[in-house]
Coordinates of C-alpha atoms and ligand atoms in Angstrom, one line a residue:
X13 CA 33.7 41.2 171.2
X14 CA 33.9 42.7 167.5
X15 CA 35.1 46.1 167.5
X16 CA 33.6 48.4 164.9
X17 CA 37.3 49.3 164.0
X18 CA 38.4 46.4 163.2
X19 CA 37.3 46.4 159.7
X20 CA 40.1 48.4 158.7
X21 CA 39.9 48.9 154.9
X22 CA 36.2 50.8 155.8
X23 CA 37.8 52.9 158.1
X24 CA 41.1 53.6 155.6
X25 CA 38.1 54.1 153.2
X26 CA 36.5 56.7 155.3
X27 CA 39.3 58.5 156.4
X28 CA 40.5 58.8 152.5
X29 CA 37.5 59.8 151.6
X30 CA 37.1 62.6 154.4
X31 CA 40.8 64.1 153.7
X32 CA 41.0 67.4 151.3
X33 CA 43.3 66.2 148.5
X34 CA 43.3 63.0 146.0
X35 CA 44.2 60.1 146.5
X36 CA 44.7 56.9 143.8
X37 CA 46.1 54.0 142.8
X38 CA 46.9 53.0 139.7
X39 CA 48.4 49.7 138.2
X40 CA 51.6 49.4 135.9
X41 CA 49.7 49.7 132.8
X42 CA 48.4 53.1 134.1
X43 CA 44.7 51.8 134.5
X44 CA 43.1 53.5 138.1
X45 CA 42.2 51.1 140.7
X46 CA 41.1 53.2 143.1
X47 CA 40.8 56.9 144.4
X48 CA 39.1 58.8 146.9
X49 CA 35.6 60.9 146.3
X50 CA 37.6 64.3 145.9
X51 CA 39.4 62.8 143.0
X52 CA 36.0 61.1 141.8
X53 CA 34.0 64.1 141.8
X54 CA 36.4 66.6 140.1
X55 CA 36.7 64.2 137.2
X56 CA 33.0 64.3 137.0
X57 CA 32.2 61.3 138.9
X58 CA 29.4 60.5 141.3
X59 CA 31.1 57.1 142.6
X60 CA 34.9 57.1 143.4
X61 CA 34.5 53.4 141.8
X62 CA 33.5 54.6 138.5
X63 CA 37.0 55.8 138.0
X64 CA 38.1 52.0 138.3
X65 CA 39.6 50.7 134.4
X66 CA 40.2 54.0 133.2
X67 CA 43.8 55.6 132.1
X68 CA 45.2 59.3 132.3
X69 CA 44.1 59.7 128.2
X70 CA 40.8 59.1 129.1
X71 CA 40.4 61.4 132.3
X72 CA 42.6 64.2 131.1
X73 CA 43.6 66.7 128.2
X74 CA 46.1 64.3 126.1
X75 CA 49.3 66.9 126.7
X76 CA 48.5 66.6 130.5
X77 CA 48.0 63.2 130.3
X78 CA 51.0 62.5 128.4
X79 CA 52.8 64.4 131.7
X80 CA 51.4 62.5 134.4
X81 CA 52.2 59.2 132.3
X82 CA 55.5 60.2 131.3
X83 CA 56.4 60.8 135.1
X84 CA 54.7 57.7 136.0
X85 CA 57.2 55.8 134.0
X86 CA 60.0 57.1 135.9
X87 CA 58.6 55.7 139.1
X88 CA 58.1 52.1 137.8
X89 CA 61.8 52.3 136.0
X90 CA 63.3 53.6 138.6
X91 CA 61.2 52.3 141.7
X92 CA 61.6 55.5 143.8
X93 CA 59.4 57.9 145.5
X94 CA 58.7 61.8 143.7
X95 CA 57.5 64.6 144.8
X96 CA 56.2 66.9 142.5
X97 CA 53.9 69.7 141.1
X98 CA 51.7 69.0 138.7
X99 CA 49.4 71.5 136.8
X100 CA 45.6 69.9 136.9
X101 CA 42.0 71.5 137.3
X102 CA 40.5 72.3 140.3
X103 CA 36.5 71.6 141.2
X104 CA 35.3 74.9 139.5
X105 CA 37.2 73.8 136.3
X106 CA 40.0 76.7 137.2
X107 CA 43.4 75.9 136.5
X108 CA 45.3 74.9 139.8
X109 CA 48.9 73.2 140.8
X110 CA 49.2 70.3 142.7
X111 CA 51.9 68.9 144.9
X112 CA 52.1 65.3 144.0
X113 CA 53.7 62.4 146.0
X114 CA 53.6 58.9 144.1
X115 CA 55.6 56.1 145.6
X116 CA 56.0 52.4 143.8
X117 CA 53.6 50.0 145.3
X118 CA 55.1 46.6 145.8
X119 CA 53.8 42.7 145.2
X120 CA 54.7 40.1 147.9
X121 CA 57.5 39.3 145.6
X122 CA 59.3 43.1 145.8
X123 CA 57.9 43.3 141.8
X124 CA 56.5 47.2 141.2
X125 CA 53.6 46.3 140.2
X126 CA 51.4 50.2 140.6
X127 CA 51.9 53.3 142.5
X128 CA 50.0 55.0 145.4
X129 CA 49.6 59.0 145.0
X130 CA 48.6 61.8 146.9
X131 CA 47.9 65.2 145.3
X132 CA 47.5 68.9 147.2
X133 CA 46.1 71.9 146.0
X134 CA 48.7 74.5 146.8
X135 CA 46.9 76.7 143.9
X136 CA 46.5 79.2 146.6
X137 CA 50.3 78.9 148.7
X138 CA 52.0 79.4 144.8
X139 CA 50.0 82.2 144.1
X140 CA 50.9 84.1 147.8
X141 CA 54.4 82.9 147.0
X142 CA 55.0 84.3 144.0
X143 CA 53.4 87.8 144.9
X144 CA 55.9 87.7 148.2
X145 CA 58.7 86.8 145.3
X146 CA 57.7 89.8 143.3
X147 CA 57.5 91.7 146.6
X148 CA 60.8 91.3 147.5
X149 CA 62.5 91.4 143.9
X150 CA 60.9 95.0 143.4
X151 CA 61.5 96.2 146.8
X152 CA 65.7 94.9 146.2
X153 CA 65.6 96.9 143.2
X154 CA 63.9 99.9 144.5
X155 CA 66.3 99.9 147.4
X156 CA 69.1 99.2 145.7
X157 CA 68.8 102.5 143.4
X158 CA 69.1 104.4 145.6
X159 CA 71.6 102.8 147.9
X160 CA 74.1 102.4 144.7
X161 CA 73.8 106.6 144.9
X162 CA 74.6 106.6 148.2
X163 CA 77.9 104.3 148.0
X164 CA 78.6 106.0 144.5
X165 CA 78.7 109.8 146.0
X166 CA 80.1 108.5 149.7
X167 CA 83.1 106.8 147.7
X168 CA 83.7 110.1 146.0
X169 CA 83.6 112.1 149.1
X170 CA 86.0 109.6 150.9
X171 CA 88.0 110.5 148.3
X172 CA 87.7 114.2 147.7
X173 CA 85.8 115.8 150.4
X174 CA 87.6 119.1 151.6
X175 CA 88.7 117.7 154.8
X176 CA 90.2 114.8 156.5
X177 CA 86.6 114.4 158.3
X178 CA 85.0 115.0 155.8
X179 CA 86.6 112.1 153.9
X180 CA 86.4 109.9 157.1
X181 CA 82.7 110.5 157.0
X182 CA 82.7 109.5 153.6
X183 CA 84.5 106.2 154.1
X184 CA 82.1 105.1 156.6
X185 CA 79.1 106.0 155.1
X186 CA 79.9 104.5 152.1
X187 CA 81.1 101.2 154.3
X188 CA 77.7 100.9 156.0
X189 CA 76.3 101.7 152.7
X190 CA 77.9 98.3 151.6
X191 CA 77.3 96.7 154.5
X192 CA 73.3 97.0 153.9
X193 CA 73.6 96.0 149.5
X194 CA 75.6 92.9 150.9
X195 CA 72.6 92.5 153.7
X196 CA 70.4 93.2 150.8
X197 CA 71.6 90.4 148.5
X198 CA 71.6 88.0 151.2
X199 CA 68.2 88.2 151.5
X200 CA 67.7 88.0 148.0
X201 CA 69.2 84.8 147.9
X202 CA 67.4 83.4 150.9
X203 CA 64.3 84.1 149.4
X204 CA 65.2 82.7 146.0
X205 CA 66.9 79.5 148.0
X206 CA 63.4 79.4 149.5
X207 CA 61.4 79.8 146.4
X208 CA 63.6 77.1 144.6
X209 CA 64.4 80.2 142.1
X210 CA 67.7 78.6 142.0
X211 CA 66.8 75.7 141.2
X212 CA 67.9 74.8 137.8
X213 CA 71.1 72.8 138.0
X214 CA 73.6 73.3 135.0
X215 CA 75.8 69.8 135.3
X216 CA 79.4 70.0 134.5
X217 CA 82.3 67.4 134.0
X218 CA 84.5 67.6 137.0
X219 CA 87.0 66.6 138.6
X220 CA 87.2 67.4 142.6
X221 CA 90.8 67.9 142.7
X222 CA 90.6 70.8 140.7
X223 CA 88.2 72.2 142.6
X224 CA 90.3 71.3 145.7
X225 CA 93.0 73.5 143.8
X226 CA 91.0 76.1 143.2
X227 CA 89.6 76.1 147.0
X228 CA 93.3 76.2 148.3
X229 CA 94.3 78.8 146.6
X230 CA 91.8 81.3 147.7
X231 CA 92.2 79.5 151.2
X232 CA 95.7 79.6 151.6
X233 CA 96.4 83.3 151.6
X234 CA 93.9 83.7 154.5
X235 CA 95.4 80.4 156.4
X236 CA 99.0 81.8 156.7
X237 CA 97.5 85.0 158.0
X238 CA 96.3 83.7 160.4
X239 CA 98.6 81.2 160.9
X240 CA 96.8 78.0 160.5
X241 CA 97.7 74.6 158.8
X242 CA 96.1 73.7 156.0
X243 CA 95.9 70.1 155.3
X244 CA 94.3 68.6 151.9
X245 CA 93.4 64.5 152.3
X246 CA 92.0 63.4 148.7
X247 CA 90.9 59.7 147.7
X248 CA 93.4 58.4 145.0
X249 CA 90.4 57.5 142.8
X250 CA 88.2 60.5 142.7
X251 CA 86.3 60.1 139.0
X252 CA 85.1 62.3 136.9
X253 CA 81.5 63.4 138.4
X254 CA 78.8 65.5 136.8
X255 CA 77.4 68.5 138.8
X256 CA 76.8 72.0 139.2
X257 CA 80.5 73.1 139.3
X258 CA 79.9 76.4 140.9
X259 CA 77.4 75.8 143.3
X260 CA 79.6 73.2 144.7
X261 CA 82.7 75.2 144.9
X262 CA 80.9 77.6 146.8
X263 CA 79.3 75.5 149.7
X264 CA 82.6 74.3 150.2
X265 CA 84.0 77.8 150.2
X266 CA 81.5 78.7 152.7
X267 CA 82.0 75.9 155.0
X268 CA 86.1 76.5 155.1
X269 CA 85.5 80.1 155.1
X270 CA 83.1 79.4 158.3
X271 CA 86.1 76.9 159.7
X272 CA 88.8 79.5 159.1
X273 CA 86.5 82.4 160.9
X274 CA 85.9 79.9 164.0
X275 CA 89.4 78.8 164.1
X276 CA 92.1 80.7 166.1
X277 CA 94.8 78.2 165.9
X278 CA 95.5 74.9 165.1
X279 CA 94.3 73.6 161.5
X280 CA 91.8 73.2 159.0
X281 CA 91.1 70.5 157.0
X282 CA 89.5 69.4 153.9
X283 CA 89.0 65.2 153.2
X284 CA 87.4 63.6 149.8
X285 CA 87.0 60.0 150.3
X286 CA 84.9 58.1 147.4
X287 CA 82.4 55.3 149.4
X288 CA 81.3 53.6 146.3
X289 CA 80.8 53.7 142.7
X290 CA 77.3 51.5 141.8
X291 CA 74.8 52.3 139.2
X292 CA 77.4 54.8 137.4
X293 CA 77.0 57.0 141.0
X294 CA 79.8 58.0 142.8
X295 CA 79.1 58.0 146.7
X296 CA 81.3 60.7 147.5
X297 CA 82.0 62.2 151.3
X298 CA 83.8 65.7 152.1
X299 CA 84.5 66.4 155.7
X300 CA 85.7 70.4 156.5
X301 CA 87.2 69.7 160.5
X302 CA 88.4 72.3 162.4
X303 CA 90.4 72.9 165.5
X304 CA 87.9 76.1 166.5
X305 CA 85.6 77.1 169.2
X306 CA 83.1 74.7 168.3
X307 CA 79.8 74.4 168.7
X308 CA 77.5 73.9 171.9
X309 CA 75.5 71.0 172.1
X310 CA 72.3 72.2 172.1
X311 CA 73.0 74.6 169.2
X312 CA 73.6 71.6 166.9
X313 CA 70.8 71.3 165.3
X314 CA 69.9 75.1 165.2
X315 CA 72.7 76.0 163.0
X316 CA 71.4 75.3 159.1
X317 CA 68.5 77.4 160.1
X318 CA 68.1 81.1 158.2
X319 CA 69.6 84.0 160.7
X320 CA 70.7 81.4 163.0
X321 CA 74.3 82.6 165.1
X322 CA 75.6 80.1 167.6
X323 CA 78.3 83.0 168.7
X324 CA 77.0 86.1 168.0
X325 CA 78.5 89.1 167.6
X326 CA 78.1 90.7 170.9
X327 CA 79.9 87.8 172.5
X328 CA 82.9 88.0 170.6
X329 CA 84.8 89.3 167.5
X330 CA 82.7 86.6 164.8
X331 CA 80.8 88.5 162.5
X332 CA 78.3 87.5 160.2
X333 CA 74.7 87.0 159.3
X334 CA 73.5 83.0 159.8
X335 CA 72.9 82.9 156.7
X336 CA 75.8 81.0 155.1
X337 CA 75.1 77.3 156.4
X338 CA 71.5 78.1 155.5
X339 CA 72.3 78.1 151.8
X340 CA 75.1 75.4 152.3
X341 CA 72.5 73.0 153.7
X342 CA 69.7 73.9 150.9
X343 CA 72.6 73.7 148.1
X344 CA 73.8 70.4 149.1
X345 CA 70.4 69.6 148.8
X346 CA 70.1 70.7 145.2
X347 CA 73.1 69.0 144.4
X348 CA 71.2 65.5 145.8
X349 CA 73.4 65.5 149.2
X350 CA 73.3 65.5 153.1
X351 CA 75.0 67.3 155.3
X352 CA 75.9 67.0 159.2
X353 CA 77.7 68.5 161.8
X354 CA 79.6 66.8 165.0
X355 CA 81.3 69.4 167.2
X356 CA 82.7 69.6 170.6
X357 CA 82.6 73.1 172.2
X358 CA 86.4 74.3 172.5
X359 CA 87.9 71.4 170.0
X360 CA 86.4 72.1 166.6
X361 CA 83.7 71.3 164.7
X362 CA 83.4 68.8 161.4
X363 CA 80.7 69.3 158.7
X364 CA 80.1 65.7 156.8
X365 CA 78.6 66.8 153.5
X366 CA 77.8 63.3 151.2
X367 CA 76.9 63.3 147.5
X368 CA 76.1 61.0 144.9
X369 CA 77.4 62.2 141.9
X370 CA 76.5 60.8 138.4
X371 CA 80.0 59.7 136.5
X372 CA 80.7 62.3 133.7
X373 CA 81.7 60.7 130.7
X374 CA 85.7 60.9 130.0
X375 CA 86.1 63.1 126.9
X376 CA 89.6 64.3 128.0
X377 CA 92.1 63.0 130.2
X378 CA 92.8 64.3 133.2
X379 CA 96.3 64.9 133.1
X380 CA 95.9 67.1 129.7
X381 CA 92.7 68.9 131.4
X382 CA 94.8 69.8 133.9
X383 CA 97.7 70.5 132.4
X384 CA 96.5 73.7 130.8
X385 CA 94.9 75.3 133.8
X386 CA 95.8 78.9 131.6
X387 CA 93.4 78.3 128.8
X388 CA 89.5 78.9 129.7
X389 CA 87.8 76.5 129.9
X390 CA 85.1 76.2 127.2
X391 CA 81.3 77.3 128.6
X392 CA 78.2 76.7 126.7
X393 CA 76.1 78.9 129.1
X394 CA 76.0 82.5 129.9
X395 CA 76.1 82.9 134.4
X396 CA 75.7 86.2 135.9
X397 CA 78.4 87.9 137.3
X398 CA 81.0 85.8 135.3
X399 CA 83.9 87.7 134.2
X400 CA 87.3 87.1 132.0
X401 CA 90.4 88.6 134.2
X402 CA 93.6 89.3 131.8
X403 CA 97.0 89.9 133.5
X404 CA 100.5 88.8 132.9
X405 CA 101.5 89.2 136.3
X406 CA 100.9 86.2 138.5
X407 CA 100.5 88.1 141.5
X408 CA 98.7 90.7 140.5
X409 CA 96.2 88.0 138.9
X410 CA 95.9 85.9 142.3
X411 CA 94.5 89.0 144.0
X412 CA 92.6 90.9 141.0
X413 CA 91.2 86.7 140.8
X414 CA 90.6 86.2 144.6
X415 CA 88.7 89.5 145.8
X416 CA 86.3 88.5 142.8
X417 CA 86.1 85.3 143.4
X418 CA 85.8 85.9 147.0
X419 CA 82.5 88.3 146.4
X420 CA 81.0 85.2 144.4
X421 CA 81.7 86.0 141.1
X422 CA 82.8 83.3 137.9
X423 CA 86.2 83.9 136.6
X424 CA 88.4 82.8 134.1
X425 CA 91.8 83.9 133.8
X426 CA 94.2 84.5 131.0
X427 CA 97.5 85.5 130.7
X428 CA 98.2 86.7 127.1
X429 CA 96.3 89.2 125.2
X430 CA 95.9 86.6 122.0
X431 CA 94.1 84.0 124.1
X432 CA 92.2 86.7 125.8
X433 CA 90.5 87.6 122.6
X434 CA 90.4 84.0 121.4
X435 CA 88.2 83.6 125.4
X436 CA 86.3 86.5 124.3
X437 CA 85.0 85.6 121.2
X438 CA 84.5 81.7 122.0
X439 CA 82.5 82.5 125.5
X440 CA 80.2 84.5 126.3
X441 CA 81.3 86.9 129.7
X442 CA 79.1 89.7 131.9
X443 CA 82.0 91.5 131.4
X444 CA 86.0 91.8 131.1
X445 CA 89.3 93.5 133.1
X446 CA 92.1 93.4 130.4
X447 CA 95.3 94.8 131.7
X448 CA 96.9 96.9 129.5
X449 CA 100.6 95.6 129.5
X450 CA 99.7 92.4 128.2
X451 CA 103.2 90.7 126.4
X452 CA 101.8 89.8 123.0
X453 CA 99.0 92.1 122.5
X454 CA 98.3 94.8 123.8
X455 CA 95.1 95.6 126.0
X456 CA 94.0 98.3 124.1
X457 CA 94.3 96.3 121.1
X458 CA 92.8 92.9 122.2
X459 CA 89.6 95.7 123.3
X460 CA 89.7 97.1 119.2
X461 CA 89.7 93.7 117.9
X462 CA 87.2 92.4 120.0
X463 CA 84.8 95.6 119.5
X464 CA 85.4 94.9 115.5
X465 CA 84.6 91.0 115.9
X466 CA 81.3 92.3 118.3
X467 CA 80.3 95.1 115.6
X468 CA 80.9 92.2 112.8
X469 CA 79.0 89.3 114.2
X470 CA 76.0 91.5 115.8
X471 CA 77.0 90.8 119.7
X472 CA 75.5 93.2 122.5
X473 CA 78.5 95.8 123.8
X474 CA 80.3 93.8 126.4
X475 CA 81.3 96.3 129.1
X476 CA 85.6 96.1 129.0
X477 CA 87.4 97.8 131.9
X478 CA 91.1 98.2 131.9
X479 CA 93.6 98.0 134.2
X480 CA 96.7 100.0 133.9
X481 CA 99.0 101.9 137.0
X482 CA 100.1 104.2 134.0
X483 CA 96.9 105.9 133.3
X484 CA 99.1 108.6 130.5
X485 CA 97.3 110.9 127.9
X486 CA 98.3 108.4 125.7
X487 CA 96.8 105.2 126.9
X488 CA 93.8 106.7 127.5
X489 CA 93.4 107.9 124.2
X490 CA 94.0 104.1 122.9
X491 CA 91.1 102.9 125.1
X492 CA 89.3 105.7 123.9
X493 CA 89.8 104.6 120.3
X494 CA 89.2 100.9 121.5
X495 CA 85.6 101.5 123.0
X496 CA 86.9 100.8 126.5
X497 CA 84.1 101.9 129.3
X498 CA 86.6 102.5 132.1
X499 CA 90.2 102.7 133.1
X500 CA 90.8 101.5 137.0
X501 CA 94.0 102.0 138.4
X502 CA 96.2 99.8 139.3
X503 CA 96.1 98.4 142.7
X504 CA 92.9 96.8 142.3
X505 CA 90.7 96.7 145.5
X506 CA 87.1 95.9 146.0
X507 CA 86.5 99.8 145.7
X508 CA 87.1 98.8 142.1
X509 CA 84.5 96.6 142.2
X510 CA 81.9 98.9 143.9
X511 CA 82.8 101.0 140.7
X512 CA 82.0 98.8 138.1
X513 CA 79.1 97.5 139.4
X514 CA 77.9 101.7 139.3
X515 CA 78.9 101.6 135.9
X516 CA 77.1 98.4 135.2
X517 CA 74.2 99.6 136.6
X518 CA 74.4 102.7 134.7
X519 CA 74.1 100.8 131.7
X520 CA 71.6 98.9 132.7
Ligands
LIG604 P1 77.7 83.2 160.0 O1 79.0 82.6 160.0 O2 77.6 84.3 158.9 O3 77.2 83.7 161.3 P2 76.6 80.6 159.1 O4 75.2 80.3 158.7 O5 77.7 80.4 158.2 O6 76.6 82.2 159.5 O7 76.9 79.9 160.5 C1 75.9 79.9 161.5 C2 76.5 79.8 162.9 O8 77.1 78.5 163.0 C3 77.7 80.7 163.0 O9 77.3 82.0 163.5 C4 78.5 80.0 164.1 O10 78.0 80.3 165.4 C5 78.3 78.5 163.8 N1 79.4 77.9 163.0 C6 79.4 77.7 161.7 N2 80.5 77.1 161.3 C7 81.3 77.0 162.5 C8 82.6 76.4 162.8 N3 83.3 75.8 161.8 N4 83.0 76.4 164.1 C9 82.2 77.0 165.0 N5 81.0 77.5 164.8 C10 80.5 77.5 163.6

């Protein structure tokens, strides 16, 4: 017996027809072959086949259809799917944006020979986005006001209240005070992780072994504390690789930071193995093991989720939010990876993450780029919360270096005042600690040359704090003289932090 559904193509037809976005087709010189009614009729059409023959240039506004075209060619170079948003019209002729999917359609002989897409109004979705975006960004601020005065006044009564309970009371308010901005700026960058806010990707020449430095040196301090081995494994032929330099550094951060919290004894361990180089792509793995607590089973694959805690707090010592592998997972992402987790509860965990990076072109050689790890390195763009740190002494600088590199921030170091100003006037910085003892130059001065150079060449004020354990009538008349916002004494501690950020803010 002939079944009604067994004319297939009719019933594609129907059900393509009945669904509330477009659909087409289009052949590899761009001419339409097909789309469904929705399509048909918002172009004007009465008959979806009318549409057949016609190009983008003759449906659409030429700068739009340049767009769609330009985009198209991507897909039939480079025979892989997109998903994208696209800015089109909507039935009442109202601008709208569309989430577009177009894939390569094949001939029997694997040749690309059109693509298939699929286009969603999500007008409506952006628009509630973006007010929850704008919701969020002016309720941070308008809490964060406020809270800064709080932690502000709180650190000064920790520090001069009358009594020794009174300055307990200030300590702790001004710790839970903290506790909430950090909270605070978590969410913030969930919701900007979630709104692709962060999307732009700067690319940078790297090479992972300095990265790898980098990471053990913030990591070993914290491993011999507690007592851990830390063992490095890198691939002998790690290239040079083009990606977001920071981003990356971070996730990895995270993930040994995470392996270090979880991990009581026993080691941690960080492996770079290359897979393959094809296509000028290097197939790079990094595995982060542990010898912690692990994870149980059916936690797995709750763990990358926003707020998610396999132990929380109440069970044990771990704190923390469940927010970090959240952003680790949605970074890697950015940065065109996947990551996984295998664990066994009371043997340790292992996150796989797996990238592939575009090779950077080789414009120095290793050896010499490395070789010079003192000098800055030369930026071209501006990132929030990137700072130059000058300071002769090595030990000093590690710690000034890791508490601000610990709470996220960029930093460059330098250990002479002459290259300090040669950093300052070449890059550009949110702001500056310049010690005051510098060998060659002297804080204070490297601060009055700069602030001549900034005065001479137009440049906004750069906030400059310095850094001195002799804070005498007379230095502080030389930073006086050299424009210098704010002496902090030495030891530097994140308190120092808490006050430059008020001070930042104040200027603001
Ligand atoms: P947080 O550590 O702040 O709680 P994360 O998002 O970084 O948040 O991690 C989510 C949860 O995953 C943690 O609370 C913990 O239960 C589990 N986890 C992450 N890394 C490890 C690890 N290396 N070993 C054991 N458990 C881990």
């Amino acid at each position: 017996m002939k079944n009604k559904f067994n004319n297939k193509s009719k019933v594609l037809e129907t059900i393509l027809n009945r669904l509330d976005c477009h659909v087409y087709w289009k052949n590899k010189q761009g001419h339409y072959i097909w789309c469904n009614k929705k399509l048909a009729n918002i172009l004007g059409f009465k008959n979806e086949n009318d549409i057949i023959g016609k190009t983008d240039y003759e449906l659409f506004a030429p700068d739009l259809a340049k767009a769609v075209v330009t985009l198209d060619k991507s897909i039939f170079n480079e025979g892989k799917e997109y998903q994208t948003e696209e800015i089109g019209f909507d039935s009442e002729n109202r601008k709208a944006i569309y989430l577009s999917i177009k894939a390569p359609l094949k001939d029997e002989f694997e040749n690309i020979d059109g693509l298939i897409g699929i286009s969603i109004d999500i007008t409506s979705k952006k628009q509630s986005e973006i007010a929850k975006q704008e919701f969020l960004m002016n309720m941070a601020h308008d809490l964060r006001t406020p809270l800064s005065g709080i932690i502000g006044l709180s650190y000064i009564q920790s520090k001069e209240g009358t009594n020794a309970v009174d300055r307990q009371h200030g300590q702790w308010i001004q710790d839970a005070g903290n506790q909430l901005l950090e909270l605070l700026n978590l969410v913030l960058e969930v919701s900007a992780a979630e709104h692709h806010y962060i999307e732009i990707i700067p690319r940078d020449s790297i090479y992972l072994e300095q990265i790898v430095e980098e990471l053990q040196a913030l990591m070993q301090p914290v491993m011999i504390t507690k007592g851990l081995d830390f063992q490095i494994k890198l691939d002998t032929n790690l290239p040079l690789i083009s990606t977001d330099r920071i981003k990356l550094k971070r996730l990895l951060l995270n993930l040994l930071g995470n392996a270090v919290k979880f991990t009581k004894e026993g080691k941690v361990s960080l492996e770079i193995n290359l897979l393959t180089i094809e296509d000028k792509q290097a197939k790079i793995e990094i595995l982060i093991s542990d010898t912690g607590i692990g994870i149980p089973e059916d936690k797995l694959d709750k763990i990358f989720d926003r707020f998610y805690r396999a132990h929380p707090s109440y069970e044990a010592q771990y704190t923390g939010y469940g927010i970090g592998l959240f952003l680790v997972k949605k970074t890697v992402e950015l940065l065109g990876g996947q990551i996984k987790v295998f664990s066994e509860e009371g043997k340790g965990s292992c996150f796989t993450a797996t990238f592939s990076f575009p090779l950077a072109e080789k414009t120095i050689e290793p050896s010499h780029e490395l070789s010079q790890p003192s000098l800055p390195q030369s930026k071209t763009d501006k990132r929030t919360g990137s700072m130059l740190v000058a300071e002769d002494n090595s030990l000093v600088l590690h710690a000034v270096k890791n508490i601000l590199v610990n709470l996220g921030y960029e930093v460059t170091t330098v250990t002479e005042g002459k290259t300090a100003l040669l950093a300052l006037q070449s890059q550009s910085f949110d702001w500056v600690l310049l010690d005051i003892g510098l060998p060659d130059l002297e804080g204070t001065e490297v601060a009055r040359l700069y602030r001549q150079w900034e005065q001479e060449n137009n440049k906004p004020h750069l906030p400059i704090f310095a850094l001195t354990a002799h804070k005498t009538a007379e230095v502080k008349k030389k930073c006086e003289i050299a424009n210098i916002d704010y002496i902090l004494n030495k030891p530097f501690t994140l308190k120092d932090i808490q006050i430059i950020k008020l001070i930042l803010q104040a200027k603001e």
